[in-house]
Short mmCIF file of C-alpha atoms in Angstrom, two decimals:
data_model
loop_
_atom_site.label_atom_id
_atom_site.label_comp_id
_atom_site.label_asym_id
_atom_site.label_seq_id
_atom_site.Cartn_x
_atom_site.Cartn_y
_atom_site.Cartn_z
CA MET J 1 127.32 81.15 58.46
CA ASN J 2 126.46 79.63 55.09
CA GLU J 3 124.98 76.16 55.41
CA GLU J 4 126.89 74.94 52.39
CA ASN J 5 130.45 75.88 51.55
CA ILE J 6 133.01 74.13 49.45
CA ASP J 7 135.81 72.67 51.53
CA GLY J 8 139.06 73.64 49.86
CA THR J 9 141.37 71.72 52.21
CA ASN J 10 144.02 69.92 50.16
CA GLY J 11 142.16 70.95 47.03
CA CYS J 12 139.10 68.85 47.83
CA SER J 13 135.69 69.80 46.48
CA LYS J 14 133.40 68.11 48.96
CA VAL J 15 130.57 70.12 50.51
CA ARG J 16 131.29 71.45 53.97
CA THR J 17 128.27 72.47 56.02
CA GLY J 18 127.96 75.54 58.19
CA ILE J 19 128.25 73.32 61.26
CA GLN J 20 131.54 71.92 59.95
CA ASN J 21 132.77 75.44 59.26
CA GLU J 22 131.93 76.50 62.79
CA ALA J 23 133.63 73.43 64.22
CA ALA J 24 136.79 74.13 62.21
CA LEU J 25 136.95 77.73 63.42
CA LEU J 26 136.31 76.72 67.03
CA ALA J 27 139.09 74.16 66.76
CA LEU J 28 141.43 76.89 65.44
CA MET J 29 140.59 79.19 68.35
CA GLU J 30 141.05 76.40 70.86
CA LYS J 31 144.40 75.43 69.37
CA THR J 32 145.80 78.98 69.15
CA GLY J 33 144.05 80.69 72.08
CA TYR J 34 143.05 83.59 69.81
CA ASN J 35 139.61 85.21 69.98
CA MET J 36 137.46 85.77 66.91
CA VAL J 37 134.86 88.49 66.42
CA GLN J 38 132.79 89.50 63.36
CA GLU J 39 131.76 93.13 62.93
CA ASN J 40 131.32 95.72 60.19
CA GLY J 41 131.79 93.27 57.33
CA GLN J 42 134.98 91.72 58.62
CA ARG J 43 135.97 88.88 60.93
CA LYS J 44 138.88 89.61 63.28
CA PHE J 45 141.10 86.82 64.55
CA GLY J 46 143.29 88.09 67.37
CA GLY J 47 144.20 91.73 67.77
CA PRO J 48 145.80 91.34 70.21
CA PRO J 49 146.94 87.70 70.42
CA PRO J 50 146.98 85.84 73.75
CA GLY J 51 149.42 87.29 76.27
CA TRP J 52 150.17 90.42 74.25
CA GLU J 53 151.33 93.42 76.29
CA GLY J 54 151.95 96.94 75.10
CA PRO J 55 150.76 98.87 72.04
CA PRO J 56 149.88 97.30 68.68
CA PRO J 57 152.71 96.72 66.16
CA PRO J 58 153.90 99.83 64.28
CA ARG J 59 153.01 100.74 60.70
CA GLY J 60 154.56 98.44 58.13
CA CYS J 61 153.67 95.24 59.98
CA GLU J 62 150.48 94.59 58.02
CA VAL J 63 150.10 92.93 54.62
CA PHE J 64 147.20 92.91 52.20
CA VAL J 65 146.12 89.54 50.81
CA GLY J 66 144.15 89.36 47.57
CA LYS J 67 142.61 86.70 45.33
CA ILE J 68 141.56 84.47 48.23
CA PRO J 69 139.10 81.74 47.17
CA ARG J 70 135.67 82.83 48.41
CA ASP J 71 135.05 79.55 50.24
CA MET J 72 138.31 79.59 52.20
CA TYR J 73 138.38 80.61 55.85
CA GLU J 74 140.70 81.20 58.79
CA ASP J 75 141.17 77.51 59.61
CA GLU J 76 142.99 77.16 56.26
CA LEU J 77 144.44 80.65 55.92
CA VAL J 78 145.94 81.23 59.37
CA PRO J 79 148.30 78.22 59.27
CA VAL J 80 149.61 79.38 55.90
CA PHE J 81 150.37 82.90 57.12
CA GLU J 82 151.85 81.65 60.42
CA ARG J 83 154.74 80.32 58.34
CA ALA J 84 156.07 83.88 58.10
CA GLY J 85 155.81 84.69 61.81
CA LYS J 86 153.51 85.44 64.73
CA ILE J 87 150.17 86.90 63.69
CA TYR J 88 148.94 89.85 65.75
CA GLU J 89 145.62 90.11 63.91
CA PHE J 90 144.02 88.46 60.88
CA ARG J 91 141.05 90.34 59.35
CA LEU J 92 139.04 88.50 56.72
CA MET J 93 136.52 90.60 54.81
CA MET J 94 133.11 88.90 54.81
CA GLU J 95 129.90 88.95 52.76
CA PHE J 96 126.42 88.64 54.27
CA SER J 97 126.15 85.28 52.51
CA GLY J 98 128.91 83.87 54.69
CA GLU J 99 131.51 83.78 51.92
CA ASN J 100 134.62 85.90 52.22
CA ARG J 101 135.06 88.90 49.93
CA GLY J 102 138.30 87.66 48.39
CA TYR J 103 140.75 89.66 50.46
CA ALA J 104 142.13 90.03 53.97
CA PHE J 105 144.62 91.98 56.08
CA VAL J 106 147.26 90.18 58.15
CA MET J 107 149.15 92.12 60.82
CA TYR J 108 152.34 90.57 62.12
CA THR J 109 154.21 91.51 65.27
CA THR J 110 157.25 92.85 63.37
CA LYS J 111 158.01 94.46 60.02
CA GLU J 112 160.49 91.69 59.26
CA GLU J 113 157.74 89.07 59.50
CA ALA J 114 155.51 91.12 57.19
CA GLN J 115 158.30 91.41 54.62
CA LEU J 116 158.95 87.67 54.88
CA ALA J 117 155.25 86.98 54.26
CA ILE J 118 155.43 89.06 51.07
CA ARG J 119 158.54 87.22 49.89
CA ILE J 120 157.32 83.68 50.52
CA LEU J 121 153.54 83.98 50.07
CA ASN J 122 153.06 86.41 47.18
CA ASN J 123 151.87 84.27 44.23
CA TYR J 124 151.60 81.29 46.59
CA GLU J 125 149.42 78.48 45.21
CA ILE J 126 146.90 78.21 48.02
CA ARG J 127 144.81 75.69 46.08
CA PRO J 128 145.53 73.94 42.80
CA GLY J 129 145.49 76.70 40.19
CA LYS J 130 144.62 79.39 42.75
CA PHE J 131 147.39 81.87 43.53
CA ILE J 132 147.07 84.52 46.21
CA GLY J 133 148.77 87.90 46.14
CA VAL J 134 150.44 89.48 49.15
CA CYS J 135 151.75 93.04 49.43
CA VAL J 136 152.36 95.65 52.12
CA SER J 137 149.33 97.47 53.56
CA LEU J 138 149.56 100.80 55.33
CA ASP J 139 146.91 102.77 57.19
CA ASN J 140 146.65 106.25 55.75
CA CYS J 141 146.91 108.90 58.47
CA ARG J 142 147.33 111.90 56.21
CA LEU J 143 144.82 114.18 54.45
CA PHE J 144 145.36 116.47 51.49
CA ILE J 145 143.86 119.94 52.00
CA GLY J 146 143.61 122.08 48.87
CA ALA J 147 142.53 125.64 48.03
CA ILE J 148 144.39 127.10 51.03
CA PRO J 149 145.19 130.82 50.79
CA LYS J 150 148.79 131.04 49.64
CA GLU J 151 149.77 133.68 52.18
CA LYS J 152 149.02 131.38 55.16
CA LYS J 153 151.99 130.06 57.12
CA LYS J 154 152.41 126.57 58.53
CA GLU J 155 151.62 127.70 62.09
CA GLU J 156 148.36 129.32 61.00
CA ILE J 157 147.25 126.23 59.08
CA LEU J 158 148.20 123.94 61.97
CA ASP J 159 146.27 126.03 64.50
CA GLU J 160 143.20 126.18 62.27
CA MET J 161 143.15 122.42 61.59
CA LYS J 162 143.48 121.70 65.32
CA LYS J 163 140.43 123.92 65.92
CA VAL J 164 138.20 122.11 63.43
CA THR J 165 139.44 118.50 63.70
CA GLU J 166 140.83 116.24 66.42
CA GLY J 167 144.04 114.23 66.53
CA VAL J 168 146.19 116.57 64.41
CA VAL J 169 149.89 115.77 64.79
CA ASP J 170 151.54 117.94 62.14
CA VAL J 171 150.99 119.96 58.99
CA ILE J 172 153.31 119.74 55.99
CA VAL J 173 153.44 122.89 53.86
CA TYR J 174 155.69 123.59 50.87
CA PRO J 175 156.82 127.01 49.63
CA SER J 176 155.92 128.17 46.18
CA ALA J 177 158.52 127.53 43.51
CA THR J 178 158.41 131.14 42.36
CA ASP J 179 157.79 132.96 45.67
CA LYS J 180 159.30 131.35 48.77
CA THR J 181 157.22 133.59 51.05
CA LYS J 182 154.00 131.88 49.93
CA ASN J 183 152.74 128.30 50.12
CA ARG J 184 151.66 126.28 47.10
CA GLY J 185 147.95 126.45 47.88
CA PHE J 186 147.75 123.07 49.57
CA ALA J 187 148.99 121.25 52.65
CA PHE J 188 149.11 117.77 54.17
CA VAL J 189 147.64 117.22 57.62
CA GLU J 190 149.05 114.30 59.62
CA TYR J 191 146.76 112.67 62.21
CA GLU J 192 147.56 110.41 65.14
CA SER J 193 145.68 107.47 63.61
CA HIS J 194 143.83 106.33 60.52
CA ARG J 195 140.57 106.62 62.45
CA ALA J 196 141.28 110.26 63.40
CA ALA J 197 142.10 111.07 59.76
CA ALA J 198 138.94 109.29 58.56
CA MET J 199 136.76 111.21 61.05
CA ALA J 200 138.34 114.49 59.97
CA ARG J 201 137.79 113.66 56.31
CA ARG J 202 134.15 112.80 57.01
CA LYS J 203 133.66 116.17 58.68
CA LEU J 204 135.40 118.20 55.98
CA ILE J 205 134.53 116.27 52.81
CA PRO J 206 131.06 117.69 51.94
CA GLY J 207 132.73 120.54 50.03
CA THR J 208 131.00 123.32 51.94
CA PHE J 209 133.54 123.59 54.75
CA GLN J 210 135.45 126.84 54.72
CA LEU J 211 138.75 128.02 56.19
CA TRP J 212 139.45 131.76 56.19
CA GLY J 213 136.40 132.26 53.96
CA HIS J 214 137.63 129.77 51.32
CA THR J 215 135.92 126.48 50.45
CA ILE J 216 138.66 123.90 50.85
CA GLN J 217 139.29 120.64 48.99
CA VAL J 218 139.77 117.53 51.12
CA ASP J 219 140.87 114.02 50.18
CA TRP J 220 143.22 111.27 51.25
CA ALA J 221 146.88 111.95 50.56
CA ASP J 222 148.47 109.26 48.46
CA PRO J 223 150.26 106.64 50.56
CA GLU J 224 154.00 106.83 51.00
CA LYS J 225 156.13 104.53 48.93
CA GLU J 226 157.96 101.80 50.78
CA VAL J 227 161.46 100.71 49.82
CA ASP J 228 163.17 97.94 51.75
CA GLU J 229 166.09 98.88 53.96
CA GLU J 230 168.54 96.76 51.99
CA THR J 231 167.81 98.74 48.82
CA MET J 232 168.06 102.08 50.63
CA GLN J 233 171.48 101.09 51.95
CA ARG J 234 172.78 101.15 48.37
CA VAL J 235 171.41 104.56 47.39
CA LYS J 236 174.05 107.14 46.48
CA VAL J 237 171.78 109.82 45.04
CA LEU J 238 170.43 112.78 46.99
CA TYR J 239 167.14 114.53 46.40
CA VAL J 240 167.35 118.29 46.87
CA ARG J 241 164.18 120.39 47.03
CA ASN J 242 163.17 124.01 47.57
CA LEU J 243 165.76 125.34 45.13
CA MET J 244 165.35 128.65 43.37
CA ILE J 245 164.16 128.36 39.77
CA SER J 246 167.21 130.35 38.70
CA THR J 247 169.74 128.06 40.44
CA THR J 248 171.80 126.14 37.89
CA GLU J 249 173.11 122.58 37.90
CA GLU J 250 176.65 123.96 37.92
CA THR J 251 175.93 125.94 41.10
CA ILE J 252 174.43 122.90 42.82
CA LYS J 253 177.37 120.70 41.86
CA ALA J 254 179.84 123.29 43.11
CA GLU J 255 178.03 123.67 46.45
CA PHE J 256 177.83 119.90 47.06
CA ASN J 257 181.47 119.45 46.05
CA LYS J 258 182.61 121.94 48.70
CA PHE J 259 182.66 119.41 51.52
CA LYS J 260 184.70 116.99 49.37
CA PRO J 261 185.98 118.08 45.94
CA GLY J 262 185.16 115.66 43.14
CA ALA J 263 182.60 113.67 45.15
CA VAL J 264 179.66 114.59 42.88
CA GLU J 265 179.31 112.62 39.67
CA ARG J 266 176.51 114.68 38.10
CA VAL J 267 173.43 116.80 38.86
CA LYS J 268 170.03 116.73 37.24
CA LYS J 269 167.83 119.74 38.05
CA LEU J 270 164.15 120.02 37.19
CA ARG J 271 162.32 123.21 38.07
CA ASP J 272 162.96 123.76 41.81
CA TYR J 273 164.37 120.38 42.77
CA ALA J 274 167.34 118.27 41.72
CA PHE J 275 168.97 114.84 41.95
CA VAL J 276 172.63 114.90 42.96
CA HIS J 277 174.50 111.71 42.01
CA PHE J 278 177.63 110.75 43.96
CA PHE J 279 180.38 108.31 43.08
CA ASN J 280 180.25 106.78 46.58
CA ARG J 281 177.37 106.23 49.01
CA GLU J 282 179.47 107.34 51.98
CA ASP J 283 179.99 110.74 50.37
CA ALA J 284 176.27 111.04 49.61
CA VAL J 285 175.31 110.35 53.24
CA ALA J 286 177.93 112.78 54.53
CA ALA J 287 176.81 115.48 52.10
CA MET J 288 173.18 114.99 53.14
CA SER J 289 173.97 115.78 56.79
CA VAL J 290 176.16 118.75 55.86
CA MET J 291 173.94 120.33 53.19
CA ASN J 292 170.44 119.84 54.62
CA GLY J 293 169.16 123.28 55.63
CA LYS J 294 171.93 125.18 53.85
CA CYS J 295 171.17 128.22 51.70
CA ILE J 296 171.81 128.22 47.97
CA ASP J 297 171.03 131.45 46.12
CA GLY J 298 169.01 132.61 49.13
CA ALA J 299 166.82 129.50 49.43
CA SER J 300 167.02 127.10 52.37
CA ILE J 301 167.21 123.64 50.80
CA GLU J 302 166.02 120.25 52.07
CA VAL J 303 168.16 117.20 51.31
CA THR J 304 167.23 113.53 51.65
CA LEU J 305 168.26 110.24 50.12
CA ALA J 306 166.46 109.66 46.84
CA LYS J 307 164.13 106.69 46.87
CA PRO J 308 164.51 104.15 44.04
CA VAL J 309 161.42 103.10 42.15
CA ASN J 310 160.33 99.61 43.12
CA LYS J 311 160.30 97.87 39.75
CA GLU J 312 158.04 95.15 41.12
CA ASN J 313 155.43 97.82 41.81
CA THR J 314 153.33 97.23 38.75
CA TRP J 315 150.21 99.24 38.03
CA ARG J 316 151.92 102.59 38.51
CA GLN J 317 149.69 105.21 40.06
CA HIS J 318 150.16 107.63 37.20
CA LEU J 319 148.01 108.65 34.29
CA ASN J 320 150.00 106.71 31.72
CA GLY J 321 151.39 104.14 34.09
CA GLN J 322 155.00 104.99 33.27
CA ILE J 323 157.85 107.01 34.74
CA SER J 324 158.76 110.21 32.96
CA PRO J 325 162.14 110.00 31.21
CA ASN J 326 163.17 113.08 33.19
CA SER J 327 162.51 111.48 36.55
CA GLU J 328 165.82 109.65 36.66
CA ASN J 329 163.84 106.55 37.72
CA LEU J 330 163.72 107.98 41.22
CA ILE J 331 161.08 109.18 43.57
CA VAL J 332 161.91 111.25 46.60
CA PHE J 333 162.16 109.99 50.13
CA ALA J 334 158.94 109.82 52.12
CA ASN J 335 157.25 113.03 53.26
CA LYS J 336 158.55 115.14 50.39
CA GLU J 337 156.14 116.71 47.93
CA GLU J 338 156.33 118.70 44.77
CA SER J 339 153.89 120.50 42.56
CA HIS J 340 151.33 117.75 42.12
CA PRO J 341 148.83 117.92 45.00
CA LYS J 342 147.77 114.86 47.00
CA THR J 343 150.93 112.92 46.25
CA LEU J 344 153.65 112.57 48.83
CA GLY J 345 156.96 111.28 47.62
CA LYS J 346 157.00 112.10 43.90
CA PRO J 347 158.85 114.76 41.96
CA PRO J 348 156.54 116.71 39.67
CA THR J 349 157.93 115.18 36.48
CA LEU J 350 156.12 111.96 37.26
CA PRO J 351 152.87 112.06 35.29
CA ALA J 352 150.02 113.37 37.39
CA ARG J 353 147.36 111.05 38.68
CA LEU J 354 143.84 111.82 37.63
CA ASN J 355 142.29 113.61 40.61
CA GLY J 356 144.01 111.24 42.96
CA GLN J 357 142.46 108.12 41.47
CA HIS J 358 144.53 104.99 41.06
CA SER J 359 145.30 104.45 37.43
CA PRO J 360 145.23 100.84 36.34
CA SER J 361 148.19 100.39 34.07
CA PRO J 362 150.09 97.35 32.93
CA PRO J 363 153.24 95.94 34.45
CA GLU J 364 156.21 98.10 33.57
CA ILE J 365 157.41 97.37 30.07
CA GLU J 366 160.17 98.80 27.97
CA ARG J 367 159.03 102.00 26.27
CA CYS J 368 161.36 103.05 23.51
CA THR J 369 161.62 103.11 19.73
CA TYR J 370 163.59 100.82 17.47
CA PRO J 371 164.84 101.53 13.95
CA PHE J 372 162.51 100.35 11.20
CA PHE J 373 164.77 98.97 8.52
CA PRO J 374 163.63 98.65 4.88
CA GLY J 375 162.46 95.13 4.17
CA THR J 376 161.47 94.38 7.78
CA LYS J 377 158.63 91.85 7.68
CA LEU J 378 155.40 93.03 9.33
CA THR J 379 152.51 90.77 10.35
CA PRO J 380 148.95 92.14 10.68
CA ILE J 381 147.51 91.40 14.15
CA SER J 382 144.54 92.36 16.28
CA MET J 383 145.08 94.38 19.44
CA TYR J 384 143.11 91.69 21.26
CA SER J 385 145.78 89.12 20.48
CA LEU J 386 148.27 91.06 22.62
CA LYS J 387 148.80 90.62 26.33
CA SER J 388 147.36 93.13 28.78
CA ASN J 389 150.81 94.53 29.61
CA HIS J 390 150.98 96.12 26.15
CA PHE J 391 148.33 98.69 27.14
CA ASN J 392 149.20 101.86 29.03
CA SER J 393 145.78 103.41 29.63
CA ALA J 394 142.69 102.38 31.55
CA VAL J 395 140.56 103.08 28.46
CA MET J 396 142.46 100.46 26.46
CA HIS J 397 142.43 98.01 29.37
CA LEU J 398 138.67 98.30 29.74
CA ASP J 399 138.13 97.67 26.05
CA TYR J 400 140.59 94.76 26.16
CA TYR J 401 138.95 93.03 29.10
CA CYS J 402 135.46 93.47 27.69
CA ASN J 403 136.67 91.72 24.56
CA LYS J 404 138.43 88.97 26.50
CA ASN J 405 135.24 88.26 28.43
CA ASN J 406 133.19 88.22 25.20
CA TRP J 407 131.35 91.37 26.20
CA ALA J 408 130.26 94.17 23.90
CA PRO J 409 132.56 97.23 24.01
CA PRO J 410 131.96 99.72 26.84
CA GLU J 411 129.65 102.61 26.03
CA TYR J 412 130.75 106.13 27.04
CA TYR J 413 128.23 108.92 27.73
CA LEU J 414 129.62 112.44 28.26
CA TYR J 415 128.15 114.98 30.71
CA SER J 416 129.25 118.47 31.69
CA THR J 417 128.68 121.17 34.28
CA THR J 418 130.21 124.56 35.05
CA SER J 419 132.45 125.27 38.03
CA GLN J 420 132.12 128.30 40.27
CA ASP J 421 134.90 130.03 38.36
CA GLY J 422 133.24 129.38 34.99
CA LYS J 423 135.26 126.37 33.84
CA VAL J 424 133.54 123.61 31.88
CA LEU J 425 133.90 120.36 33.84
CA LEU J 426 133.42 116.95 32.25
CA VAL J 427 132.55 113.44 33.40
CA TYR J 428 131.82 110.21 31.55
CA LYS J 429 129.25 107.60 32.47
CA ILE J 430 130.19 104.11 31.32
CA VAL J 431 127.72 101.35 30.58
CA ILE J 432 128.89 97.74 30.14
CA PRO J 433 126.01 96.22 28.17
CA ALA J 434 126.81 92.65 29.24
CA ILE J 435 126.24 93.44 32.92
CA ALA J 436 123.91 96.43 32.66
CA ASN J 437 121.08 94.46 34.20
CA GLY J 438 123.18 93.28 37.11
CA SER J 439 124.03 94.87 40.44
CA GLN J 440 125.17 98.13 38.84
CA SER J 441 123.79 99.45 35.57
CA TYR J 442 126.48 102.08 34.99
CA PHE J 443 129.75 103.43 36.38
CA MET J 444 130.49 107.10 36.96
CA PRO J 445 133.38 108.56 39.02
CA ASP J 446 132.72 111.15 41.71
CA LYS J 447 135.20 113.64 40.29
CA LEU J 448 135.05 116.01 37.31
CA CYS J 449 137.83 116.82 34.84
CA THR J 450 138.73 119.80 32.73
CA THR J 451 139.82 117.82 29.66
CA LEU J 452 138.01 115.19 27.63
CA GLU J 453 140.94 112.76 27.72
CA ASP J 454 141.25 112.92 31.50
CA ALA J 455 137.51 112.45 31.98
CA LYS J 456 137.50 109.33 29.82
CA GLU J 457 140.59 107.88 31.50
CA LEU J 458 139.21 108.55 34.98
CA ALA J 459 135.88 106.90 34.13
CA ALA J 460 137.67 103.84 32.79
CA GLN J 461 139.84 103.64 35.93
CA PHE J 462 136.76 103.87 38.14
CA THR J 463 134.96 101.17 36.15
CA LEU J 464 137.93 98.79 36.21
CA LEU J 465 138.25 99.06 39.98
CA HIS J 466 134.55 98.33 40.50
CA LEU J 467 134.54 95.47 38.02
CA ASP J 468 137.52 94.00 39.84
CA ARG J 469 135.64 93.96 43.12
CA GLU J 470 132.35 92.69 41.71
CA HIS J 471 133.44 90.28 38.99
CA ASN J 472 136.94 89.24 40.07
CA LEU J 473 138.27 90.00 36.59
CA PHE J 474 141.71 91.22 37.36
CA SER J 475 144.77 90.26 39.33
CA LEU J 476 146.23 91.53 42.57
CA ASP J 477 147.72 94.45 40.66
CA LEU J 478 144.36 96.18 41.01
CA CYS J 479 143.38 94.62 44.33
CA ARG J 480 146.55 95.84 46.03
CA ARG J 481 145.40 99.44 45.58
CA ILE J 482 142.53 98.91 48.01
CA TRP J 483 143.21 100.68 51.31
CA ARG J 484 141.22 100.80 54.46
CA LYS J 485 139.30 104.06 54.35
#
């Protein structure tokens, strides 16, 4: 442990020695009866707690904590998080120096305790002027598998994945929008645990692994969106997928009105899926049970409750950071997928994410136009005088933050290669002159793009995420995208 650390208790700034740190942690363990172990860059407190019987808590019981002062440890943090409920396990990420890495994972014994922790401790002032961020954390147990032959059925894909990887629970396959007898060229493989999924990804990721003579693409599936139960209890919109392209909104409305005439308020159809709005929630729930699995124009449809967008979820995981105006401000219920690979739970009208990367974007702001009347007074300003939430792209954010930190603008260097099918693929290398002599001289993503704009945006996203970890420039909005991988 570091011989000298700053003691942050009650906002003090006196030096606390390594011996004092050790004594404080020992006192915490003696008081609580929890064990503490440090391994693989993290220190685990509990997991399980004293007297625990049975399996670990289910998914949804863990929260991610960001922006922790680097000289703050479990003896200060645990009592704060115990306010929300019983801690099953507290994992503090550690540096070799003995400082923490600025973030931790706290697993509670129930989902209700985790939600309470988010409500009462997000933006909590843990020290004078130091505010932590708390949000839900979920282990990812699902892989995206691309470049699958479109004639393969679910059973064939499931059998093949069980042969080459361990811990496979299920395979999710979606029919093509234009030919229901074929799949869309990708599938999602569900594993029994995050560890099983990670081991499978490690085996398949090199890019040389083949199924049925095809080199497959492998990556993490995007995590499912969580909406609290109270919000879902108010939803009166159904999401309907697997429709025929030719099926009209009038046909859908007529079919859903059959069980109760006049129950449907309106229908919005986009490609092969639709949102069906009801006047009353009770009618929506009843229609869901009646219509799920029914045939419309020869296609067997799937019906679930639509999932409202969480407006507090800033930093949207889309290219432009905004919801498409056609999306009805809804994303589909968990485990439903449309045309954009890797993403579970989004209709295809939501802007695609760049190769699965998280796109730093500002908090959701109003995006619309206003009339410009003659005589309206305009004031010249610099873009750097604006707040960060006025920018919708990672490229602009990177330029903005370089300016705010008195750094020279980022330098972009373009490279290209050719894919196996002859496409020109592009990638940018970014150099931040102010830190070029530091721990990392340049930033370059590990994925290639087919368009110049996407390549630049992806490189900026990649750079922002790494700067966040290394220089603590940004808020929890970026930190919250870190998963355990």
